Short mmCIF file of N, CA and C in Angstrom, two decimals:
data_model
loop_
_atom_site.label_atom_id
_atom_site.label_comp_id
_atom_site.label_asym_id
_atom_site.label_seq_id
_atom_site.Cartn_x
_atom_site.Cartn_y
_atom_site.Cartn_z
N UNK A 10 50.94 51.27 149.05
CA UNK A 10 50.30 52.05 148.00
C UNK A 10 50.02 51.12 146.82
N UNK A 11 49.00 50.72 146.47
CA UNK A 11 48.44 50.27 145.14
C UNK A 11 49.05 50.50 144.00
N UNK A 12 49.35 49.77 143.24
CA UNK A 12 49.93 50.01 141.62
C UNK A 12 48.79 51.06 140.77
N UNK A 13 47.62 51.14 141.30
CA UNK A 13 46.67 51.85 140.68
C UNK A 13 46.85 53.85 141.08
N UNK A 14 47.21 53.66 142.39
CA UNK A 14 47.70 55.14 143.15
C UNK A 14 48.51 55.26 142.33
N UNK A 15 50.00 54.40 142.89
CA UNK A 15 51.21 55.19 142.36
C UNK A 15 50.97 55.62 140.48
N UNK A 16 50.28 55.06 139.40
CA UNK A 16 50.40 55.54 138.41
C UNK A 16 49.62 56.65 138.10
N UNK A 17 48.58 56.68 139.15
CA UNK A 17 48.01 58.09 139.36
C UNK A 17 49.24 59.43 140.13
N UNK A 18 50.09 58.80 140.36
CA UNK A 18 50.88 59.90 140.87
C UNK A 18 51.29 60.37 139.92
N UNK A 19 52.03 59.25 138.96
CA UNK A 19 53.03 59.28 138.02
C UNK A 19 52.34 60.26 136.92
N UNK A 20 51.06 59.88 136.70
CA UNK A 20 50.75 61.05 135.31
C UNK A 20 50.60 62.15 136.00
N UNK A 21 50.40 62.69 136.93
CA UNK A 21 49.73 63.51 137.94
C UNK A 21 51.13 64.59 138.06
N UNK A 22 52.15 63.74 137.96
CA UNK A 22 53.97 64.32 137.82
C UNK A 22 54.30 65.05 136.64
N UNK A 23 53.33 64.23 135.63
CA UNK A 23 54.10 64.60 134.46
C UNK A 23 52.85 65.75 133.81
N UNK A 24 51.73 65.66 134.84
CA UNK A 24 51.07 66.67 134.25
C UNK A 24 51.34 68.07 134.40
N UNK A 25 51.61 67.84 135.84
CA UNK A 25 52.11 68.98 136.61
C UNK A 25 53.27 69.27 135.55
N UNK A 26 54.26 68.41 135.29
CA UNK A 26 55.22 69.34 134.74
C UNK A 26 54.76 69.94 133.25
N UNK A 27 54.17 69.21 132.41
CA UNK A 27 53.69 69.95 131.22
C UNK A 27 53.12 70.97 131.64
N UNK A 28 52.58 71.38 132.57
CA UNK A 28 51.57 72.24 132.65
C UNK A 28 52.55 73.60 133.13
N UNK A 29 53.39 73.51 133.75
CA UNK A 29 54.38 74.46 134.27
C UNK A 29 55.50 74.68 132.72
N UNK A 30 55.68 73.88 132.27
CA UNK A 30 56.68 74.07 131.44
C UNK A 30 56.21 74.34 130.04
N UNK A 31 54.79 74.88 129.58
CA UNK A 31 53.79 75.28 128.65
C UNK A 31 54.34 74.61 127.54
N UNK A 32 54.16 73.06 128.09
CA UNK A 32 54.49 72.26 126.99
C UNK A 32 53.38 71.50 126.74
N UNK A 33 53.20 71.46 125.00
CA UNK A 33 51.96 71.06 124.35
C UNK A 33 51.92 70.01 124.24
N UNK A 34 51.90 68.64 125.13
CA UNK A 34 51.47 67.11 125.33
C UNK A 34 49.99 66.80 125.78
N UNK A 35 49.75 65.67 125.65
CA UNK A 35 48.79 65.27 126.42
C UNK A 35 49.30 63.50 127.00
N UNK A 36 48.73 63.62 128.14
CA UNK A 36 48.82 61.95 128.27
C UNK A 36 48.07 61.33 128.33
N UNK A 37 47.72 60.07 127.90
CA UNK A 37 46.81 58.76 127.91
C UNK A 37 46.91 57.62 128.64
N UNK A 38 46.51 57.26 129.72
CA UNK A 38 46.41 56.43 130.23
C UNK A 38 44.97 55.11 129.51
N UNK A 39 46.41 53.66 129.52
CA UNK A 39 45.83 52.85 128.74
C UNK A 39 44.32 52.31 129.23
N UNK A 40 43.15 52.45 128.70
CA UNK A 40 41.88 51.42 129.53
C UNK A 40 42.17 50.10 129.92
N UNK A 41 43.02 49.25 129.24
CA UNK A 41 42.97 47.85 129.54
C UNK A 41 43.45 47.24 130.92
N UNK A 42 43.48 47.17 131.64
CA UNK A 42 44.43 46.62 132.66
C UNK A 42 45.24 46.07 132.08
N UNK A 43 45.56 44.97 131.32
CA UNK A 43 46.29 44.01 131.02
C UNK A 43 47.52 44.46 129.81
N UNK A 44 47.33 45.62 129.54
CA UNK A 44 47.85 46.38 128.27
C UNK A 44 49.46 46.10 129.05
N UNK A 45 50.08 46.34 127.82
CA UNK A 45 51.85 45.81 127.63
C UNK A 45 52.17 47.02 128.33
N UNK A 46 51.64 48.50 128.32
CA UNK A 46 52.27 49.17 128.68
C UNK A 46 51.21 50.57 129.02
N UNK A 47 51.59 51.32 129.94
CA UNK A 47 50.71 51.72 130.77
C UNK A 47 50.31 53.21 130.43
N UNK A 48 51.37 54.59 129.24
CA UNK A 48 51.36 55.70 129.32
C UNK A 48 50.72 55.74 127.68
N UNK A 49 50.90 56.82 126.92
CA UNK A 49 51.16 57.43 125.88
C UNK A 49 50.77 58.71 126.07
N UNK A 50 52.16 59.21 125.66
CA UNK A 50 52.58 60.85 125.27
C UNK A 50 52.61 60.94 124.24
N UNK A 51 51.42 62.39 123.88
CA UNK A 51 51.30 62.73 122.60
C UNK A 51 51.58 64.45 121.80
N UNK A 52 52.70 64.83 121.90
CA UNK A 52 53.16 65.94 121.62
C UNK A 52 52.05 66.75 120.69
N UNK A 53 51.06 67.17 120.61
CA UNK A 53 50.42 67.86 119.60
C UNK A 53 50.30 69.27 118.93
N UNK A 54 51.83 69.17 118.55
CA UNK A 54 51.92 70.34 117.90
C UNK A 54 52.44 69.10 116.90
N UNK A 55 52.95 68.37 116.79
CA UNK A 55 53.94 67.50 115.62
C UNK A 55 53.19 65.85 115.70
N UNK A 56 52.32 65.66 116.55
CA UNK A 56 51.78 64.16 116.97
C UNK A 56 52.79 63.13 117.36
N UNK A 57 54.14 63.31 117.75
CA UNK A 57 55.27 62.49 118.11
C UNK A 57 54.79 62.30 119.11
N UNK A 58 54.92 60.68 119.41
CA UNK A 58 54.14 59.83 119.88
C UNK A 58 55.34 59.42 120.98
N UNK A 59 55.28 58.63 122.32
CA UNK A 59 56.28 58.15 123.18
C UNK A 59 55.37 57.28 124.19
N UNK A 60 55.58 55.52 124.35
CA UNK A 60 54.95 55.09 124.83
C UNK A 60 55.58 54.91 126.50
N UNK A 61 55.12 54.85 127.69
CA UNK A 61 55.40 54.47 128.69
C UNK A 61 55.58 53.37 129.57
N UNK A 62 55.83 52.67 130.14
CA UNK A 62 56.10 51.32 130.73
C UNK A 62 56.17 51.88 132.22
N UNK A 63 55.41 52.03 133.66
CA UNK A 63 55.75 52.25 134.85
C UNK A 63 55.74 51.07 135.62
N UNK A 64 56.72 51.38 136.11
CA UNK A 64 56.72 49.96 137.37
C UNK A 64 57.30 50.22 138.79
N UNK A 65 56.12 50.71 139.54
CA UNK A 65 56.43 51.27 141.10
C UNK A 65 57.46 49.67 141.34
N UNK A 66 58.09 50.28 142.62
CA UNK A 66 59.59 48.92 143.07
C UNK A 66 59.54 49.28 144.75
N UNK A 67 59.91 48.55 145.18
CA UNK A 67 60.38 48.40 146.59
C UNK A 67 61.41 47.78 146.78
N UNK A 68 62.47 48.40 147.34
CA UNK A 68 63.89 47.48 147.59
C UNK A 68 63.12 46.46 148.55
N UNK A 69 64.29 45.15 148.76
CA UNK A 69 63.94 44.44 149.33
C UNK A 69 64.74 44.79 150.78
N UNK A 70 64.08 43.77 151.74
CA UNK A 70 64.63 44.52 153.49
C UNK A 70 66.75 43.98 153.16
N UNK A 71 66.95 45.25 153.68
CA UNK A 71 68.49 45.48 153.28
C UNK A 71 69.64 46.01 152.10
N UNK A 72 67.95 46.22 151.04
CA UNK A 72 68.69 46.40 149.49
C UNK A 72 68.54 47.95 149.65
N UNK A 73 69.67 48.41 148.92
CA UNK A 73 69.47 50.17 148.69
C UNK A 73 69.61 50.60 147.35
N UNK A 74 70.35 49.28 146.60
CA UNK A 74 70.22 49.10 144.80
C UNK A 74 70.18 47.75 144.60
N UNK A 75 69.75 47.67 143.10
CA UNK A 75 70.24 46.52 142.68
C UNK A 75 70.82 46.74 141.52
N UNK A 76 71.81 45.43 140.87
CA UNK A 76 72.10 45.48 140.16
C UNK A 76 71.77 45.53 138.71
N UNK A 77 70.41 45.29 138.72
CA UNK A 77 69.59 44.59 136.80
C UNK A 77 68.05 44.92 137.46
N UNK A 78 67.29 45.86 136.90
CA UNK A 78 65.66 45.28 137.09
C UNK A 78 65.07 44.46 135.42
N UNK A 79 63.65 44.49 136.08
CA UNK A 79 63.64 43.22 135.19
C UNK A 79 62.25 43.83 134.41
N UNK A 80 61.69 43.31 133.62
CA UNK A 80 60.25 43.40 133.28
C UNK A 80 59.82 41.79 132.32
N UNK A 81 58.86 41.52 131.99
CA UNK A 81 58.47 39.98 131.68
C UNK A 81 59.28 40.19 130.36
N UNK A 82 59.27 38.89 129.85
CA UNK A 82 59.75 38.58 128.52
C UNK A 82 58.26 38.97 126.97
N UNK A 83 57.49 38.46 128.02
CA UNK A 83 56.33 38.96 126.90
C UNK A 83 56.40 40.44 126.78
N UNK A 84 55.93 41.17 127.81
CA UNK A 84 56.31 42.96 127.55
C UNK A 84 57.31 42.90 126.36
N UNK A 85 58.52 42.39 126.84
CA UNK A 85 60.19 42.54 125.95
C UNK A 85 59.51 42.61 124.60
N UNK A 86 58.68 41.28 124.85
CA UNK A 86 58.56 41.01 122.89
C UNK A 86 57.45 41.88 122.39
N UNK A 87 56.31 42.57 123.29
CA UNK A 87 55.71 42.98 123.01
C UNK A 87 56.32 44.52 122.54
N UNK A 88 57.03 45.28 123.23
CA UNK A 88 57.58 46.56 123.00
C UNK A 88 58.67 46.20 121.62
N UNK A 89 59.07 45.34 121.62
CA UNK A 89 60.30 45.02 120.38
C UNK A 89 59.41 45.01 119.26
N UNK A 90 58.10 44.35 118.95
CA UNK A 90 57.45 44.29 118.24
C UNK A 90 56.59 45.44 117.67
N UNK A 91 55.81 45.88 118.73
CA UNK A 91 54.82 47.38 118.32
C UNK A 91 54.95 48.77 118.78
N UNK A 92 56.21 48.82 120.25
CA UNK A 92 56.42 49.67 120.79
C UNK A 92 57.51 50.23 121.11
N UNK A 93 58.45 50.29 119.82
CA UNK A 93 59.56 50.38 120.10
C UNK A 93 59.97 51.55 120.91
N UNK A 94 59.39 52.85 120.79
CA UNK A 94 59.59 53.99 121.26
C UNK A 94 58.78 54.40 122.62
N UNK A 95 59.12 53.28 123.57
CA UNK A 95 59.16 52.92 124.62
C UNK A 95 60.11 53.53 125.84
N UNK A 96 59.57 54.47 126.92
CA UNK A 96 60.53 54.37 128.28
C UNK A 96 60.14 53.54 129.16
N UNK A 97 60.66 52.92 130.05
CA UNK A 97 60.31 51.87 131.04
C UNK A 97 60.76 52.66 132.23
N UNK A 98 60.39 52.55 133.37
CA UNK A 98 60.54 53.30 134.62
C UNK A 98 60.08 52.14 135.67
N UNK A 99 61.25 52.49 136.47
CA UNK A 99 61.69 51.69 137.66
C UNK A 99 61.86 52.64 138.94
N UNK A 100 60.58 53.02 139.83
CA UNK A 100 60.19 53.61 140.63
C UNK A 100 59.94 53.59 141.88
N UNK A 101 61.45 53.33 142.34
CA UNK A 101 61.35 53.02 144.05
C UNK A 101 61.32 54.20 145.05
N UNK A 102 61.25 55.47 144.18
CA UNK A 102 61.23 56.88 144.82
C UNK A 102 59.91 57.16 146.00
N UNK A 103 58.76 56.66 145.75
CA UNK A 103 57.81 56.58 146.29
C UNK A 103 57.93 56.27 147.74
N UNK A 104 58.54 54.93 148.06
CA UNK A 104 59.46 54.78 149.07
C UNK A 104 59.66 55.45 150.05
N UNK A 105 60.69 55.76 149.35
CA UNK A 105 62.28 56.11 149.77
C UNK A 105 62.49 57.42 149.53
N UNK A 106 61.71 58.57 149.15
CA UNK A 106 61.66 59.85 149.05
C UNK A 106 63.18 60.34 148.49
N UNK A 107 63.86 59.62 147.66
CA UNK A 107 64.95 59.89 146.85
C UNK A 107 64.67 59.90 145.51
N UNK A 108 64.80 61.00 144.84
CA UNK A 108 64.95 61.29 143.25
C UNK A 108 65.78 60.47 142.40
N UNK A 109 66.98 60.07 143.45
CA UNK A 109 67.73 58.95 143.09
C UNK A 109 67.43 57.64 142.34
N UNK A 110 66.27 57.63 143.24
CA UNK A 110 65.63 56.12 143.03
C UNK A 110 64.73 56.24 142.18
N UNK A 111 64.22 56.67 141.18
CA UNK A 111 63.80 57.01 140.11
C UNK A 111 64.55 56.35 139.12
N UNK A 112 64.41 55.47 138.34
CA UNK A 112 65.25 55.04 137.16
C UNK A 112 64.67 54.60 135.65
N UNK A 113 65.01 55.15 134.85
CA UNK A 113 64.22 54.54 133.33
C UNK A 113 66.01 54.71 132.30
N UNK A 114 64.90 54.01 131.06
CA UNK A 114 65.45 53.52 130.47
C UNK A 114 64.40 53.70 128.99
N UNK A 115 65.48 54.01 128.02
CA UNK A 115 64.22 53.98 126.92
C UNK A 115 64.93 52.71 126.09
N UNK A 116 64.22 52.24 125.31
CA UNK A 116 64.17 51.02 124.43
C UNK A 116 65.15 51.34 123.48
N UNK A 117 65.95 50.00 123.59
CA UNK A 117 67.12 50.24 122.31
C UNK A 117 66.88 48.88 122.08
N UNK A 118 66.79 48.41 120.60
CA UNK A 118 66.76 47.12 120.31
C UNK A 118 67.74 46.07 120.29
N UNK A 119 68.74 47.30 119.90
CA UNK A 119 70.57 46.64 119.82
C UNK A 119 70.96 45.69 121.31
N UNK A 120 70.75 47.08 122.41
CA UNK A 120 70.83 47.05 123.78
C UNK A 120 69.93 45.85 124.34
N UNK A 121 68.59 46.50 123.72
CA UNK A 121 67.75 45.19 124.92
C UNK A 121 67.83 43.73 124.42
N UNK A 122 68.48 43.17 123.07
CA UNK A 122 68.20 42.45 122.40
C UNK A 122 69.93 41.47 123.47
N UNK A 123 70.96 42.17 124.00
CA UNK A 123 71.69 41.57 124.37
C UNK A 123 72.02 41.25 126.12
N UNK A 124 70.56 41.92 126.66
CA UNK A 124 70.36 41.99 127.74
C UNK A 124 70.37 40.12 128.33
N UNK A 125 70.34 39.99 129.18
CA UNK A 125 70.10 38.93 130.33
C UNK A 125 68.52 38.15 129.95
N UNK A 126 68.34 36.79 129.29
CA UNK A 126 67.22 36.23 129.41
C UNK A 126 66.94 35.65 130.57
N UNK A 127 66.03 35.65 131.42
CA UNK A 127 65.67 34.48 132.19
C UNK A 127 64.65 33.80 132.10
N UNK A 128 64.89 32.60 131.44
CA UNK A 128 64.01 31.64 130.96
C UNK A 128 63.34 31.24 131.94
N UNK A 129 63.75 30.68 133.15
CA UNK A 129 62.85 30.20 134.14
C UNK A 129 61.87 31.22 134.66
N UNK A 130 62.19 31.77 134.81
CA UNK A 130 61.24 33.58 135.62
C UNK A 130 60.70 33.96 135.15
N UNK A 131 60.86 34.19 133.44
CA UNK A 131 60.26 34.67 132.18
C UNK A 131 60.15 35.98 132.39
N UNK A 132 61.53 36.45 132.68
CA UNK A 132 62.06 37.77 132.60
C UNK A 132 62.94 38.53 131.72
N UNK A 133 63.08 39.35 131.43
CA UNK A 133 64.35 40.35 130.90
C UNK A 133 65.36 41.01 131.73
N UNK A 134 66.47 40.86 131.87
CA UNK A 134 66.87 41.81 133.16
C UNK A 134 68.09 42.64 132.36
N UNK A 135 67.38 43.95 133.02
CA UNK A 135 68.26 45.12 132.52
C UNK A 135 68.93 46.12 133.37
N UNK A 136 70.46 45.96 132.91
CA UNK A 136 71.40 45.92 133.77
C UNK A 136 71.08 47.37 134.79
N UNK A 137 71.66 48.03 135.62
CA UNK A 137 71.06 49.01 136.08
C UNK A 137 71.55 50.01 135.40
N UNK A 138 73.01 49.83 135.39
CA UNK A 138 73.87 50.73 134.91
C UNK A 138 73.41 51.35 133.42
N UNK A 139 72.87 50.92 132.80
CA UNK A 139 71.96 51.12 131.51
C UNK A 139 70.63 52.53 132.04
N UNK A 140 70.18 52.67 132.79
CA UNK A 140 69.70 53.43 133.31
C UNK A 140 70.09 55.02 133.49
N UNK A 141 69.12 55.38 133.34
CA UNK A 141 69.19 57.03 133.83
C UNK A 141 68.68 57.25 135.15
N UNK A 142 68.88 58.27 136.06
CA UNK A 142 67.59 58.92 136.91
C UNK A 142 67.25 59.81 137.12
N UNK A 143 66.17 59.94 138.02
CA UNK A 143 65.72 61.12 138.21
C UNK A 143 64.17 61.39 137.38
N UNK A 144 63.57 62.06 137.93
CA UNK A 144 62.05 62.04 137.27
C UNK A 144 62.17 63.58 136.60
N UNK A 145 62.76 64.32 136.75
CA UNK A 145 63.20 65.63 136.06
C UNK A 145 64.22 65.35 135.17
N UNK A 146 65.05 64.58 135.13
CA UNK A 146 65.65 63.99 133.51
C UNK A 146 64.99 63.43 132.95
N UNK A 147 64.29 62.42 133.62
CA UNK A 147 62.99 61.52 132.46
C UNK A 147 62.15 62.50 131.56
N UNK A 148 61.59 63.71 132.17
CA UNK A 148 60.70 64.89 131.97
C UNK A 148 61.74 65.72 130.55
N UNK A 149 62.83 66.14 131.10
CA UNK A 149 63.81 66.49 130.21
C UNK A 149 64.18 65.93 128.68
N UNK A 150 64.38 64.72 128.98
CA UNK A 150 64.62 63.59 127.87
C UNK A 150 63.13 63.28 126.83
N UNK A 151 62.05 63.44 127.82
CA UNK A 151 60.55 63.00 126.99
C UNK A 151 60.53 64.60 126.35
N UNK A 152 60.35 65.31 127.03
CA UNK A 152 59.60 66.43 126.61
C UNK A 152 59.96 67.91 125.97
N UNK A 153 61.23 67.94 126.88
CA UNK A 153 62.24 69.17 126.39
C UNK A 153 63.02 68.98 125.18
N UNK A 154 63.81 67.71 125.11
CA UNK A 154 64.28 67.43 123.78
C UNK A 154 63.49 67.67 122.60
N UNK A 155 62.06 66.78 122.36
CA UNK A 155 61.46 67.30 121.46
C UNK A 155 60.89 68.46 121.10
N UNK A 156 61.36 68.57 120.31
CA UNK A 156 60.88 70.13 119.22
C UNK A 156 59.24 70.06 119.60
N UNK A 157 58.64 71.20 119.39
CA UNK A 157 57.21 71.71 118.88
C UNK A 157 57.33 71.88 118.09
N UNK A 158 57.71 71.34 117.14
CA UNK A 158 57.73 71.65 115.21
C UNK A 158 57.66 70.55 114.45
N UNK A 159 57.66 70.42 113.49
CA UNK A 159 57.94 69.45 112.47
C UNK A 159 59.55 68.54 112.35
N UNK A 160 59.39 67.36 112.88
CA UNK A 160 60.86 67.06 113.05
C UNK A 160 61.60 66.41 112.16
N UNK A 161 61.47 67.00 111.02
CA UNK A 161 62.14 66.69 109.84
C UNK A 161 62.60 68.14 109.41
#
């Protein structure tokens, strides 16, 4: 499956669920190819904004987890810099038809700032255990938490 499918699934998930759960978002998928990051959720009753990061995964032959996924170091600096309010998603569910395998993570600066560099790879690696899952907690955490109101 193409990186271009699976993120057509992915908004396609989250439309479906706004749309069932008469919740007032919209999503944006970025034009650029090359863009740092691939979603934006835009709550419009309050304009609270939440940027996305997807990254379909395939275990490798024999893996059923791993320990740390990774994303580039430029992304890192790019989300630390303009995007702080960032989830990243690590999406081997596609797969593997397990909800399990669903994993994100939203941006903490404290957190990602003490994560794993890899200089040679020009990676970030973030531990797993740092992770949530499930694509109905991700949904939960983006969308249910926030109010439809003024969040002050």
């Amino acid at each position: 499956m193409s990186q271009l499918n699976s993120e057509k699934i992915f908004a396609l998930s989250i439309n479906n669920y706004l749309n069932n759960n008469g919740a007032n978002w919209k999503i944006i998928k970025s034009e650029f190819k090359f863009c740092y990051l691939d979603f934006l959720l835009i709550n419009l009753n309050n304009l609270y904004a939440v940027y996305i990061e997807y990254k379909e995964r395939n275990y490798a032959l024999g893996y059923k987890s791993y320990d740390s996924y990774f994303i580039s170091l430029r992304k890192f600096y790019a989300i630390k810099k303009n995007y702080k309010n960032t989830y990243i998603i690590f999406d081997f569910s596609l797969k593997t038809n397990n909800e399990n395998d669903f994993f994100f993570i939203k941006y903490d600066e404290k957190a990602f700032s003490s994560f794993e560099k890899d200089f040679n790879k020009n990676r970030l690696l973030i531990p797993s255990n740092y992770c949530k899952t499930g694509f109905d907690n991700l949904m939960i955490e983006l969308v249910d938490i926030i109010p439809n109101q003024n969040l002050i």
